[in-house]
Short mmCIF file of C-alpha atoms and ligand atoms in Angstrom, two decimals:
data_model
loop_
_atom_site.label_atom_id
_atom_site.label_comp_id
_atom_site.label_asym_id
_atom_site.label_seq_id
_atom_site.Cartn_x
_atom_site.Cartn_y
_atom_site.Cartn_z
CA MET B 225 6.22 -16.77 -1.72
CA ILE B 226 6.28 -14.59 -4.49
CA ARG B 227 7.63 -11.04 -3.35
CA LYS B 228 6.11 -8.14 -5.17
CA LEU B 229 7.24 -4.08 -5.36
CA ALA B 230 5.06 -1.48 -5.72
CA PRO B 231 6.28 1.67 -5.98
CA SER B 232 4.76 4.91 -4.34
CA ILE B 233 4.05 7.58 -7.22
CA LEU B 234 3.83 10.22 -4.34
CA ASP B 235 6.74 11.70 -5.07
CA ALA B 236 7.43 11.13 -8.87
CA ASP B 237 6.97 14.06 -10.85
CA PHE B 238 3.31 14.86 -11.60
CA SER B 239 3.95 16.84 -14.40
CA CYS B 240 5.02 14.07 -16.41
CA LEU B 241 3.29 10.97 -14.72
CA GLU B 242 3.24 8.97 -17.95
CA ARG B 243 7.18 9.09 -17.98
CA GLU B 244 7.38 8.04 -14.75
CA LEU B 245 5.11 5.27 -15.10
CA ARG B 246 7.45 4.02 -17.96
CA LYS B 247 9.98 4.13 -15.44
CA ILE B 248 7.99 1.93 -12.90
CA GLU B 249 7.35 -0.67 -15.71
CA LYS B 250 10.68 -0.99 -17.18
CA GLY B 251 12.15 -1.65 -14.02
CA GLY B 252 10.07 -4.50 -13.49
CA ALA B 253 7.59 -3.21 -10.70
CA ASP B 254 4.89 -5.45 -9.86
CA LEU B 255 1.91 -3.13 -8.89
CA ILE B 256 1.88 0.98 -8.43
CA HIS B 257 1.04 2.15 -5.29
CA LEU B 258 -1.40 5.21 -5.11
CA ASP B 259 -1.63 7.22 -2.13
CA ILE B 260 -4.52 9.06 -1.33
CA MET B 261 -4.68 11.65 1.53
CA ASP B 262 -7.54 13.87 2.40
CA GLY B 263 -5.82 16.58 4.49
CA HIS B 264 -8.43 15.03 7.50
CA PHE B 265 -7.30 11.65 8.30
CA VAL B 266 -3.63 12.43 7.47
CA PRO B 267 -2.39 15.96 7.20
CA ASN B 268 -1.50 16.05 3.71
CA ILE B 269 -3.42 16.24 0.13
CA SER B 270 -2.26 14.21 -2.71
CA PHE B 271 -4.98 13.55 -5.56
CA GLY B 272 -8.25 11.74 -6.37
CA PRO B 273 -9.96 9.60 -8.68
CA LYS B 274 -9.26 11.59 -11.79
CA ILE B 275 -5.81 11.29 -11.60
CA VAL B 276 -6.40 7.29 -10.98
CA GLU B 277 -8.06 7.26 -14.05
CA SER B 278 -5.48 9.22 -16.13
CA ILE B 279 -2.77 6.65 -14.55
CA LYS B 280 -5.04 3.53 -15.60
CA SER B 281 -5.18 4.66 -19.05
CA LYS B 282 -1.26 4.72 -19.38
CA THR B 283 -0.31 1.57 -17.87
CA SER B 284 -1.50 -2.62 -17.58
CA LEU B 285 0.16 -2.90 -14.18
CA PRO B 286 -2.36 -3.29 -11.45
CA LEU B 287 -3.43 -0.40 -9.10
CA ASP B 288 -2.86 -0.79 -5.49
CA VAL B 289 -4.95 2.18 -3.92
CA HIS B 290 -3.94 3.15 -0.25
CA LEU B 291 -6.75 5.33 0.79
CA MET B 292 -5.75 7.69 3.94
CA ILE B 293 -9.32 9.25 3.97
CA GLU B 294 -12.21 9.53 6.52
CA ASN B 295 -14.97 8.06 5.61
CA PRO B 296 -13.85 5.87 2.55
CA ALA B 297 -17.01 4.33 1.99
CA ASN B 298 -18.01 7.40 0.02
CA HIS B 299 -15.41 7.02 -2.00
CA ILE B 300 -14.95 3.43 -2.86
CA LYS B 301 -17.07 3.33 -6.20
CA SER B 302 -15.32 6.45 -7.82
CA PHE B 303 -11.91 4.78 -6.87
CA ILE B 304 -13.06 1.25 -8.13
CA GLU B 305 -14.24 2.90 -11.56
CA ALA B 306 -11.27 4.72 -12.09
CA GLY B 307 -9.24 1.64 -12.16
CA GLY B 308 -8.36 0.63 -8.61
CA ASP B 309 -7.59 -3.15 -8.56
CA ILE B 310 -6.78 -3.19 -4.79
CA ILE B 311 -8.73 -1.04 -2.58
CA THR B 312 -7.10 -0.61 0.85
CA ILE B 313 -8.70 1.34 3.72
CA HIS B 314 -7.68 2.17 7.28
CA TYR B 315 -8.92 0.17 10.01
CA GLU B 316 -8.62 3.84 12.20
CA THR B 317 -11.37 5.43 9.71
CA CYS B 318 -14.07 2.71 9.43
CA ARG B 319 -16.64 2.45 11.85
CA HIS B 320 -18.43 -0.15 10.09
CA LEU B 321 -15.60 -1.91 9.26
CA ASP B 322 -16.92 -5.25 8.15
CA ARG B 323 -19.87 -3.55 6.14
CA VAL B 324 -16.99 -1.41 4.06
CA ILE B 325 -15.17 -4.61 3.61
CA GLN B 326 -18.21 -6.10 2.01
CA THR B 327 -18.87 -3.09 -0.33
CA ILE B 328 -14.90 -3.38 -1.63
CA LEU B 329 -15.36 -7.09 -2.42
CA ASP B 330 -19.18 -6.58 -3.95
CA MET B 331 -17.69 -3.96 -6.38
CA GLY B 332 -15.40 -6.93 -7.72
CA ALA B 333 -11.87 -5.27 -6.32
CA LYS B 334 -9.57 -6.58 -4.02
CA CYS B 335 -9.64 -5.40 -0.23
CA GLY B 336 -6.77 -4.36 1.73
CA ILE B 337 -6.79 -3.04 5.30
CA ALA B 338 -4.08 -0.84 6.55
CA LEU B 339 -3.01 -0.15 10.08
CA ASN B 340 -1.39 2.48 11.70
CA PRO B 341 1.73 1.97 13.50
CA ALA B 342 -0.08 2.01 16.67
CA THR B 343 -2.91 -0.05 16.25
CA PRO B 344 -2.77 -3.50 17.56
CA LEU B 345 -2.90 -6.61 15.47
CA ASN B 346 -6.15 -7.88 16.89
CA VAL B 347 -8.40 -5.49 15.74
CA ILE B 348 -8.76 -7.42 12.10
CA GLU B 349 -9.23 -10.76 14.23
CA TYR B 350 -12.77 -11.10 13.12
CA VAL B 351 -12.28 -9.49 9.57
CA ILE B 352 -9.12 -11.27 8.60
CA ASN B 353 -10.47 -14.02 6.43
CA LYS B 354 -12.22 -11.60 4.32
CA ILE B 355 -9.41 -9.56 3.13
CA ASP B 356 -7.10 -9.96 0.49
CA ILE B 357 -4.34 -7.59 1.89
CA LEU B 358 -3.14 -6.42 5.34
CA LEU B 359 -0.84 -3.57 4.93
CA LEU B 360 1.14 -2.52 7.95
CA MET B 361 2.46 1.16 8.17
CA THR B 362 5.90 1.34 8.93
CA VAL B 363 5.90 5.18 9.69
CA ASN B 364 2.75 7.49 10.36
CA PRO B 365 0.91 7.67 7.34
CA GLY B 366 0.98 11.37 5.36
CA PHE B 367 4.13 11.91 3.92
CA GLY B 368 6.68 10.02 2.06
CA GLY B 369 10.57 9.97 3.37
CA GLN B 370 9.95 9.54 6.35
CA LYS B 371 12.18 7.24 8.94
CA PHE B 372 10.86 3.31 9.42
CA ILE B 373 9.88 2.59 12.96
CA PRO B 374 12.20 0.28 14.07
CA GLU B 375 9.18 -1.41 16.38
CA MET B 376 7.17 -2.53 13.53
CA ILE B 377 9.66 -5.54 13.16
CA THR B 378 8.22 -7.23 15.65
CA LYS B 379 4.97 -6.28 14.26
CA ILE B 380 5.50 -7.90 10.77
CA GLU B 381 6.66 -10.93 12.16
CA LYS B 382 3.70 -11.33 14.40
CA ALA B 383 1.31 -10.68 11.49
CA ARG B 384 3.30 -13.21 9.40
CA LYS B 385 2.54 -15.82 12.08
CA ILE B 386 -1.32 -14.93 12.01
CA ILE B 387 -1.56 -14.73 8.39
CA ASP B 388 0.09 -18.22 7.84
CA ASN B 389 -2.56 -19.41 10.19
CA GLN B 390 -5.61 -18.61 8.19
CA LYS B 391 -7.13 -20.73 5.71
CA LYS B 392 -7.31 -17.50 3.43
CA ILE B 393 -4.48 -16.56 1.14
CA ILE B 394 -3.67 -12.97 2.28
CA SER B 395 -0.54 -10.58 1.63
CA LEU B 396 1.37 -9.02 4.08
CA GLU B 397 2.28 -5.30 2.54
CA VAL B 398 4.46 -3.09 4.33
CA ASP B 399 4.85 0.71 3.77
CA GLY B 400 6.80 3.46 4.60
CA GLY B 401 10.70 4.13 5.47
CA ILE B 402 11.90 1.70 3.21
CA ASN B 403 15.21 1.56 1.67
CA LEU B 404 17.95 -0.48 0.71
CA ASN B 405 19.77 -0.84 4.27
CA ASN B 406 16.39 -2.19 6.16
CA ILE B 407 14.85 -3.99 3.47
CA SER B 408 16.35 -7.13 3.90
CA LYS B 409 15.24 -7.21 7.73
CA ILE B 410 11.58 -6.41 6.80
CA ILE B 411 11.49 -9.34 4.28
CA THR B 412 13.12 -12.08 6.90
CA ALA B 413 10.66 -10.71 9.06
CA GLY B 414 7.80 -11.50 6.90
CA ALA B 415 6.78 -9.20 4.10
CA GLU B 416 5.41 -9.94 0.72
CA ILE B 417 4.51 -6.58 -0.72
CA ILE B 418 6.98 -3.90 -0.31
CA VAL B 419 5.53 -0.10 -1.24
CA ALA B 420 8.79 2.15 -1.85
CA GLY B 421 8.65 5.88 -2.93
CA GLN B 422 11.47 8.55 -2.05
CA ILE B 423 14.04 5.50 -2.30
CA ILE B 424 12.95 5.08 -5.77
CA PHE B 425 11.84 8.67 -7.16
CA LYS B 426 14.63 10.62 -5.17
CA SER B 427 17.25 8.43 -6.74
CA THR B 428 18.88 9.48 -9.61
CA ASN B 429 17.91 6.55 -11.97
CA PRO B 430 14.46 4.98 -10.53
CA GLU B 431 14.55 2.30 -13.06
CA ILE B 432 17.80 0.95 -11.81
CA THR B 433 16.58 1.15 -8.17
CA ILE B 434 13.41 -0.56 -8.74
CA LYS B 435 15.49 -3.42 -10.46
CA LYS B 436 18.13 -3.46 -7.38
CA ILE B 437 15.05 -3.82 -5.16
CA LYS B 438 13.64 -6.54 -7.21
CA ASN B 439 16.93 -8.01 -7.00
CA ILE B 440 16.64 -8.32 -3.11
CA LEU B 441 12.93 -9.40 -3.05
CA LYS B 442 14.06 -12.51 -5.46
C1 LIG O 167 2.71 7.20 3.63
C2 LIG O 167 2.54 6.63 2.41
C3 LIG O 167 3.38 5.92 1.78
C4 LIG O 167 4.84 6.40 1.34
C5 LIG O 167 5.86 5.75 1.21
O1 LIG O 167 2.00 7.59 3.73
O2 LIG O 167 1.54 5.70 2.43
O3 LIG O 167 3.17 4.92 0.45
O4 LIG O 167 4.77 7.19 0.63
O5 LIG O 167 6.90 6.45 0.67
P1 LIG O 167 8.53 6.13 1.14
O6 LIG O 167 9.15 4.89 0.60
O7 LIG O 167 9.17 7.56 0.90
O8 LIG O 167 7.98 6.27 2.78
ZN1 LIG O 168 0.73 3.90 0.97
#
């Protein structure tokens, strides 16, 4: 399994995003994780498709768009047109999950489903073979810099088993509270794509921090 690092720019300096993107690229990140928050599904507001489009024009890394928004179906088109390569929606925001997945796939993007910490894994039983990514939230979504919820290790292990039993290749992404002390435990449990925000952008040298994480992922 080739593990990947997806830095979240949520805590980057938005006044000079291009410079922040160069740090991500130089460090050797694999994807860029974009946290979209609407102030309804989660208590915080971040940014929309316009910023995604600007980021797309300044990097060739794939954009991993994490939609923490109500009624995601209304916004899928604009985020794909803005350059989103992976569109991840929350199970908790979709009354017609199967239909929303199909919409994403029909528009040519990869589809991820995110689960909040308290949401059980069995809710995706009948859609798992359609999705490309399962994203497990290891904090309650809404803010960077929160503490990893320890119970999520068991959930990652269980998700790994479920995924390995499918014919389709599905990537297991883990998001929230990941740092240099807990990362080994998280990858041993079965995580494949690691999202990291504050640990990178609150460090004195994000490029070196990315390199350090990439080394652990090898
Ligand atoms: C939380 C977001 C995460 C978060 C990651 O709602 O989905 O992507 O910003 O940041 P850290 O690594 O700081 O928890
Ligand atoms: Zn995220």
